[in-house]
Coordinates of C-alpha atoms in Angstrom, one line a residue:
X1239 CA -19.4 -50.3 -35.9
X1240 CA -16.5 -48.9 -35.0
X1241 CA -16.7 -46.0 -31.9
X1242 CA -16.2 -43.0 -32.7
X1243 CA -13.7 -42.2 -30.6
X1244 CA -11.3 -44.7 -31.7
X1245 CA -11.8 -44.0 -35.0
X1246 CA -10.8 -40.5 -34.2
X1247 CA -7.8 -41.6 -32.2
X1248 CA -7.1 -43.5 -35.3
X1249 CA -7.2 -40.7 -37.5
X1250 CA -5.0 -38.4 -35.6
X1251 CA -2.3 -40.4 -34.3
X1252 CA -0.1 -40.4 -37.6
X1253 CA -0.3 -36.9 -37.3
X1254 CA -0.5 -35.7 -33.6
X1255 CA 2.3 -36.8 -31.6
X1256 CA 1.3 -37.5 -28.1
X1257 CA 2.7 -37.1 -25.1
X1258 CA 5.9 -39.5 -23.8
X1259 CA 4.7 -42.3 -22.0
X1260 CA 6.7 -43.1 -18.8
X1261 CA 7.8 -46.4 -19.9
X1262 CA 9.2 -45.9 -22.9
X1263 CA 8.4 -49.2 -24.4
X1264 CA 4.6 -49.1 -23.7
X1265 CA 2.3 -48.9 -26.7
X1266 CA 0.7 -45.3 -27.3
X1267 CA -2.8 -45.9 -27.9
X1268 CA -4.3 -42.5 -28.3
X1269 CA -3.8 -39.3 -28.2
X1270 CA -5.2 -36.5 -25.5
X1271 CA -7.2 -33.9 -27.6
X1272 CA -10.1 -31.5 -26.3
X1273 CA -12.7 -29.4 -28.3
X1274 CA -11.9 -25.8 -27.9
X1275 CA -15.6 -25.5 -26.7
X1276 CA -14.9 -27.7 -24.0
X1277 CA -12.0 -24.9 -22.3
X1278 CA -13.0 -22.8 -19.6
X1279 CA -11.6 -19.9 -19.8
X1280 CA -8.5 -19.1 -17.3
X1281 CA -8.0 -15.6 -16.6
X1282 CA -4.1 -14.4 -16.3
X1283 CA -3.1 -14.9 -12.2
X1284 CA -0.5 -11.8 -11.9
X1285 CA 1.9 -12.2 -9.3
X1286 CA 3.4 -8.7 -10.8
X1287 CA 0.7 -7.1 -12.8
X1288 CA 1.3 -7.4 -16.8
X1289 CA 5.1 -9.1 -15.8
X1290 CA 5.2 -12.2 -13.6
X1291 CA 2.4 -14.4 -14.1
X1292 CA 1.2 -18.0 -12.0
X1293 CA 1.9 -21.0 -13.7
X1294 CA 4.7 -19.8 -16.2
X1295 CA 8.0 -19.3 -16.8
X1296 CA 10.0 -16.4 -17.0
X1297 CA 13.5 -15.0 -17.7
X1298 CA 15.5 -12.0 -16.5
X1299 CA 18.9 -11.8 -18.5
X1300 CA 21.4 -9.2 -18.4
X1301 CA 25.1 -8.8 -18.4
X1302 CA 27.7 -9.9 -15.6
X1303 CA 27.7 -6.8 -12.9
X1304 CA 24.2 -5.8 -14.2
X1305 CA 22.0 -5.9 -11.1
X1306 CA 20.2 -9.4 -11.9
X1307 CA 20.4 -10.6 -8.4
X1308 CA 19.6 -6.8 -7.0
X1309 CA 16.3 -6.9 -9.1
X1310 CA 15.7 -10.6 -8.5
X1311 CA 15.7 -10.0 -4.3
X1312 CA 13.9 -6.7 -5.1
X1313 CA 10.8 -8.1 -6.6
X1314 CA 10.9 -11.0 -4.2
X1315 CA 11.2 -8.8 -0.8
X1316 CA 8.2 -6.7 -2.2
X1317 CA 5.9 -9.6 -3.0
X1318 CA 6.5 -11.1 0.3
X1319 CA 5.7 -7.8 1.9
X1320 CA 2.5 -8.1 -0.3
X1321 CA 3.6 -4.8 -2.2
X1322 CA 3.8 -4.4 -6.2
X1323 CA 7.6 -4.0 -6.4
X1324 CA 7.5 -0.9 -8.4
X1325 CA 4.4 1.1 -7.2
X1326 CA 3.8 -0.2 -4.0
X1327 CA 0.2 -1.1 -4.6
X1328 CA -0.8 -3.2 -1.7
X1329 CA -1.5 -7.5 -2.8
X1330 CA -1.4 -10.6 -1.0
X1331 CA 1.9 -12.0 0.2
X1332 CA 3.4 -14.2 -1.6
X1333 CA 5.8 -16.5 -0.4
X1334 CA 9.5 -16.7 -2.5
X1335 CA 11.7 -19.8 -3.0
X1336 CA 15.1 -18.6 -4.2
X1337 CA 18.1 -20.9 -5.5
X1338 CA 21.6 -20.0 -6.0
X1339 CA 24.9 -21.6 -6.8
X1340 CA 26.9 -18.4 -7.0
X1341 CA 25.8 -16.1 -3.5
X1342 CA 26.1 -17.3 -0.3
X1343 CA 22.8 -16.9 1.8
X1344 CA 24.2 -15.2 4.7
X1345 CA 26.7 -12.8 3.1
X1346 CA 25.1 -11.9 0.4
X1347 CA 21.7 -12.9 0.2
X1348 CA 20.4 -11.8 3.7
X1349 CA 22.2 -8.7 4.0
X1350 CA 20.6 -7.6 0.5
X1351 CA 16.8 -8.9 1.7
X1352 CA 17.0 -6.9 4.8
X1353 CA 18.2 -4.1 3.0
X1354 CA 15.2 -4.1 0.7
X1355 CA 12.6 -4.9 3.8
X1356 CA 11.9 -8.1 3.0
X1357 CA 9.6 -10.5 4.8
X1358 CA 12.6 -13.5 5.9
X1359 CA 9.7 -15.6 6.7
X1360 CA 8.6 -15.7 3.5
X1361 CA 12.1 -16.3 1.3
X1362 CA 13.1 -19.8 1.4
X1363 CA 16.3 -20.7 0.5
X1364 CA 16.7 -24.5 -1.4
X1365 CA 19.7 -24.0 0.2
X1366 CA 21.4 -27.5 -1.5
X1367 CA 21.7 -24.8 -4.3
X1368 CA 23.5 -22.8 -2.3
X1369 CA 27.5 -22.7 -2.0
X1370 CA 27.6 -20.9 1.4
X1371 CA 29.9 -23.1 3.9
X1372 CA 27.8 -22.2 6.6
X1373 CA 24.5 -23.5 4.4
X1374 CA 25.6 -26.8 3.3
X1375 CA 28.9 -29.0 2.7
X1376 CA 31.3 -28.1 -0.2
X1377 CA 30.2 -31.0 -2.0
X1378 CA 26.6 -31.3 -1.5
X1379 CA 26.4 -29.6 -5.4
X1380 CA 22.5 -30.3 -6.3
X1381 CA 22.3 -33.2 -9.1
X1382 CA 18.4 -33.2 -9.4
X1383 CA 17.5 -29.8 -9.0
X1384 CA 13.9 -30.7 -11.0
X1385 CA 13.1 -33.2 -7.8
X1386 CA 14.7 -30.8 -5.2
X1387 CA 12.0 -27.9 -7.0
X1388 CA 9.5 -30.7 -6.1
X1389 CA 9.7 -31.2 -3.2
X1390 CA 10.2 -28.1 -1.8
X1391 CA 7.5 -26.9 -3.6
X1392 CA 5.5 -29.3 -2.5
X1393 CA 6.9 -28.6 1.3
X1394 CA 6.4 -24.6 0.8
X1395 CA 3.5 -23.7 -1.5
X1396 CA 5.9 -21.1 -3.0
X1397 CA 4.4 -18.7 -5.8
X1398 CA 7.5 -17.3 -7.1
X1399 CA 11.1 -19.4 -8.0
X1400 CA 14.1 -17.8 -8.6
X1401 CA 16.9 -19.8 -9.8
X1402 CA 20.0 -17.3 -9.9
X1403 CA 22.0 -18.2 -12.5
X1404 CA 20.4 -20.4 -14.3
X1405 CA 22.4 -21.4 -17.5
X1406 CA 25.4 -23.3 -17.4
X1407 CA 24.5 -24.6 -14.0
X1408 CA 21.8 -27.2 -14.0
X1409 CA 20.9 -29.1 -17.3
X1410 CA 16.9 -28.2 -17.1
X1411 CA 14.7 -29.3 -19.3
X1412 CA 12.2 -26.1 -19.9
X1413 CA 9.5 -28.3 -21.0
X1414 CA 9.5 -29.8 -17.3
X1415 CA 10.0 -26.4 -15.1
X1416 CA 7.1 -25.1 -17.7
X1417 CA 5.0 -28.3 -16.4
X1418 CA 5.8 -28.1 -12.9
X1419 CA 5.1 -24.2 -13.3
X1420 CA 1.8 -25.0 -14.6
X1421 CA 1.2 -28.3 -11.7
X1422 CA 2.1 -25.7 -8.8
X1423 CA 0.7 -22.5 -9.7
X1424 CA 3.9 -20.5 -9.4
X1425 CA 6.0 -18.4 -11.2
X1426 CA 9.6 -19.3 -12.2
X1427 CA 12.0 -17.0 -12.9
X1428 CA 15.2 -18.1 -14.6
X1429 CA 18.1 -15.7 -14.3
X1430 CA 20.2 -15.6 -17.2
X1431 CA 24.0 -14.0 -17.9
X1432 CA 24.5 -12.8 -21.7
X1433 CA 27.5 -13.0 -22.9
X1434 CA 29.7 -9.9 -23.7
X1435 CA 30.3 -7.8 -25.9
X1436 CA 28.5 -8.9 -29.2
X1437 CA 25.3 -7.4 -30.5
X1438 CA 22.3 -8.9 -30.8
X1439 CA 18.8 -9.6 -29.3
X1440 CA 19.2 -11.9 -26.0
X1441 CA 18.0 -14.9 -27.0
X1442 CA 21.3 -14.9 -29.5
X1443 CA 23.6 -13.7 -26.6
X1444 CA 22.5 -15.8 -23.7
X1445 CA 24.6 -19.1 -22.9
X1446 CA 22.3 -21.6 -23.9
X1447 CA 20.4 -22.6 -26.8
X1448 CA 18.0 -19.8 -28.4
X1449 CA 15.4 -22.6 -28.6
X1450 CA 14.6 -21.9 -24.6
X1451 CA 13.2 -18.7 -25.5
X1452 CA 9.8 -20.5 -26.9
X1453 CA 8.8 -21.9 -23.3
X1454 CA 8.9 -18.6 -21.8
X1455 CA 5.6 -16.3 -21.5
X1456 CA 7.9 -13.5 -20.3
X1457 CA 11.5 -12.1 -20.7
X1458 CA 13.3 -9.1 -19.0
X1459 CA 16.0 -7.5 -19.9
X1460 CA 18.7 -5.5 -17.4
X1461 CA 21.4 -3.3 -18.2
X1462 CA 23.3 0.1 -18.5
X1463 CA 22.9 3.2 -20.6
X1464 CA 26.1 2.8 -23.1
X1465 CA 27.2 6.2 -22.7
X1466 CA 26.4 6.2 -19.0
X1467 CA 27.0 3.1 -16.8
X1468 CA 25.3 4.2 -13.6
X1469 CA 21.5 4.4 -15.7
X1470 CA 20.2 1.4 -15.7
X1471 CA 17.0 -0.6 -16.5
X1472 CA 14.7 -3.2 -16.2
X1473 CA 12.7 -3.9 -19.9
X1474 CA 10.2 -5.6 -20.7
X1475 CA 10.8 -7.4 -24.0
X1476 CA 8.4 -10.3 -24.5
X1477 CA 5.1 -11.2 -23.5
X1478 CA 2.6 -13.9 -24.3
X1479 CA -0.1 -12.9 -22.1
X1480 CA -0.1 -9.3 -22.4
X1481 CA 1.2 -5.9 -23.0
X1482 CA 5.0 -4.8 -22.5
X1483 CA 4.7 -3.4 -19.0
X1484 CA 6.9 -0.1 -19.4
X1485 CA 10.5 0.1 -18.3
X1486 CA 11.7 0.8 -14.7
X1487 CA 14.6 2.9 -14.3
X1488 CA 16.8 1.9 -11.3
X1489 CA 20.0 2.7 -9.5
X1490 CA 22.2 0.7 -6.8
X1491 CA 24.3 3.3 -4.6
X1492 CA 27.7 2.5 -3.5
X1493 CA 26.6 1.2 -0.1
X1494 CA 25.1 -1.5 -1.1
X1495 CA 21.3 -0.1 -1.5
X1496 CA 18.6 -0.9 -4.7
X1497 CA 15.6 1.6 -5.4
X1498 CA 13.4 2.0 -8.4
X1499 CA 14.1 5.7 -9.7
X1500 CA 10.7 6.1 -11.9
X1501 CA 10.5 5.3 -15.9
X1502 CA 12.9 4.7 -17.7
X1503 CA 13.8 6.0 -21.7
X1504 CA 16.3 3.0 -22.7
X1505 CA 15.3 0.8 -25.3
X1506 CA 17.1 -3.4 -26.3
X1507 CA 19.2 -1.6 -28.6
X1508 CA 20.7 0.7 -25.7
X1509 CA 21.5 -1.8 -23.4
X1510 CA 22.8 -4.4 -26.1
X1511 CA 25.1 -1.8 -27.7
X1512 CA 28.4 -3.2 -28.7
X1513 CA 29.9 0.4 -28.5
X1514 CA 28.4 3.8 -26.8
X1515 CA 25.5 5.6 -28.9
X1516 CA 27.7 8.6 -29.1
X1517 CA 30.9 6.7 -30.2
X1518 CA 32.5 8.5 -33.0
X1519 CA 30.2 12.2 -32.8
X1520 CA 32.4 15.1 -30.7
X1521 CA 31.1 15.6 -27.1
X1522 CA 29.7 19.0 -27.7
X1523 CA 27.7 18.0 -30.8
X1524 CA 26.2 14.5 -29.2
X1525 CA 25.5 17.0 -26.1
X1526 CA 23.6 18.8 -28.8
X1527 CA 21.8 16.2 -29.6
X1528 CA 21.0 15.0 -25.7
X1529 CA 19.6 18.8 -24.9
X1530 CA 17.3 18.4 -28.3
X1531 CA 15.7 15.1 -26.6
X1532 CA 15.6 16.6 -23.4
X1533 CA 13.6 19.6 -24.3
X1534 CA 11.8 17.6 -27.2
X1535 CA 8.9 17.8 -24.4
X1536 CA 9.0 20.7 -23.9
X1537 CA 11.0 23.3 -21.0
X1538 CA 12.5 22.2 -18.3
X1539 CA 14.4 23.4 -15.4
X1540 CA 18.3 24.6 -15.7
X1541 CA 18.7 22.3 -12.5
X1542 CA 16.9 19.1 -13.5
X1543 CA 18.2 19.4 -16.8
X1544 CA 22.0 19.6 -15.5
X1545 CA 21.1 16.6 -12.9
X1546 CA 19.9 14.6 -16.2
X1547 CA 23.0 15.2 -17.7
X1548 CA 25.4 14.1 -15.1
X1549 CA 23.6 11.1 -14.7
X1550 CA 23.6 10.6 -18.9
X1551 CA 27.6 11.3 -18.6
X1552 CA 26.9 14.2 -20.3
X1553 CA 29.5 17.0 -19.0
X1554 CA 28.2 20.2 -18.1
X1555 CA 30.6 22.4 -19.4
X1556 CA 29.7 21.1 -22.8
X1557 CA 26.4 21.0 -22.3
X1558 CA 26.9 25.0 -21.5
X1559 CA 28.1 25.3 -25.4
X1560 CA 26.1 22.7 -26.8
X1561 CA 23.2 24.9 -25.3
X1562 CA 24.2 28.1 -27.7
X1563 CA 25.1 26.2 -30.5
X1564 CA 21.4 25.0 -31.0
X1565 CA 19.8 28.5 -30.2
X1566 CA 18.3 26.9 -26.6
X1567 CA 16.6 30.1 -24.7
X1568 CA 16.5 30.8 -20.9
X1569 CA 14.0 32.5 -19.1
X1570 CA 13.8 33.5 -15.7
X1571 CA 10.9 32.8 -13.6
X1572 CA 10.4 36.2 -11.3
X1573 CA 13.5 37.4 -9.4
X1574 CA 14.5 35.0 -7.5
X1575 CA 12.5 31.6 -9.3
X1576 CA 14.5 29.3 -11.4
X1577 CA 16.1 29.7 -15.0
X1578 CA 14.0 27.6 -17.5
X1579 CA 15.7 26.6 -20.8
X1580 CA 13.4 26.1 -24.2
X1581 CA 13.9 24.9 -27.9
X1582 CA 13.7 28.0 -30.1
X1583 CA 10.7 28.1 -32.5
X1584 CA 11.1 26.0 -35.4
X1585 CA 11.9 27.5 -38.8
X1586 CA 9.7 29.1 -41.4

């Protein structure tokens, strides 16, 4: 009688292809199934809770000039201060091994860690990957980055990778970063640039082949408002493992200096605009249309809502005449209190 199992390796292995072999000419004689009874199940291991999970891959993409590295070193410094990067919420350190071919450690990278408070003890630097003079010889380029990942891996038990940029750099193969993802228990985080200025989702703007998108469990996007450059955001656009987490508003200052700013209201289509949302509308009836949103909610301060609109580009003279033109009332709050602007009561 024929075993069972062989006849059910039989069975399957016109139809199931199995895994490579490592010698290519070696015969396949089976293929590696399990019963789905057999699984334990594997809870999610959240390096960032609901956005950077152990054991996958992830990708941040965004536009030249966008913040990518700012929010790359962000998240890192607060993980290896053992703080949720966004709320602060205390976790265990982490420790952060970070590639890059286009920043040099110790003009750009270090200055921006400290910056963000850090833990330098905990960011390791493959620095083979990096172009800094002072980190390693002009032609010491990285050929095998897979094997460098490795061994350094192997050397520093890291939990999160950042490889900033990612495409065009180092011919990958997803399939084996996802593997040695899974092997090592970390998170790898792919930085991606998208090409300007065409519209479209990122997968169909980024520089390599929309087909990566299918070994990633998660997938940022970063960018500007289209009407104002100085809002940007950090979304959340794909998940395999959970919920969108919600987006994070955040601002670089002239100096040189990243913080979170609270939520954020952008959506993908905002920050992949080919052309600004009020593009073609007069100023004072798209400020019209801002001041409706605003006070959608409900009423607000003259103050905040004026400090909105400068940071939306929205000038405040027209907002002034955009105000009467939609009926918006203003109310005083005792003598000396603040003015407080409303939506007039819809029509009959």
């Amino acid at each position: 009688m024929i075993p069972q199992q062989a006849m059910m390796n039989d069975a399957l292995s016109p139809h199931t292809p199995s895994p490579l072999p490592a010698d290519a000419h070696a015969t396949v004689t089976g293929t590696d199934i399990v019963y789905l009874a057999d699984l334990q199940p594997q809870p999610v291991e959240w390096l960032w809770q609901h956005r950077l999970a152990a054991g996958t891959l992830a990708m941040l993409s965004g536009e030249p000039g966008s913040g990518k590295t700012w929010v790359a070193l962000a998240i890192a410094a607060a993980l290896t201060r053992g703080r949720d990067p966004f709320t602060g919420e205390k976790l265990k350190p982490a420790t952060v091994l970070y590639a890059s071919a286009e920043h040099a450690a110790a003009q750009v990278i270090q200055p921006r860690f400290a910056g963000l408070h850090g833990d330098p003890a905990r960011l390791v630097i493959l620095r083979r990957a990096v172009s800094a003079s002072s980190m390693s010889s002009p032609d010491s380029a990285l050929h095998d980055l897979p094997n460098a990942l490795v061994n350094a891996l192997q050397k520093t038990q890291a939990h999160l990778v950042i490889l900033d940029p990612w495409d065009g750099l180092w011919a990958l193969d997803l399939d084996r970063l996802a593997r040695l993802a899974e092997l090592h228990r970390c998170c790898i985080l792919l930085i991606r640039h998208l090409a300007k200025p065409a519209v479209g989702r990122p997968a169909h703007r980024g520089r390599v082949s929309i087909d990566c998108c299918a070994a990633l469990r998660t997938e940022f996007l970063v960018g500007s408002s289209p009407d104002a450059p100085a809002q940007t955001a950090l979304l959340h656009v794909k998940s395999n493992l959970g919920p969108l987490a919600p987006p994070l508003d955040y601002r670089i200052g002239e100096a040189g200096n990243f913080h979170w700013a609270g939520l954020s209201n952008l959506t993908p289509e905002d920050l992949l605009a080919a052309r600004p949302t009020g593009a073609g509308l007069p100023k004072r009836k798209f400020a019209a249309q801002w001041l409706r949103d605003c006070l959608q909610p409900g009423s607000q301060t003259q103050g905040s809502i004026e400090v909105a609109a400068e940071r939306d580009g929205v000038c405040i003279a027209t907002l002034r005449r955009a105000k009467f033109d939609i009926g918006v009332r203003s109310s005083k709050d005792g003598k000396s209190g603040a003015w407080w602007w409303t939506l007039p009561p819809p029509e009959d």
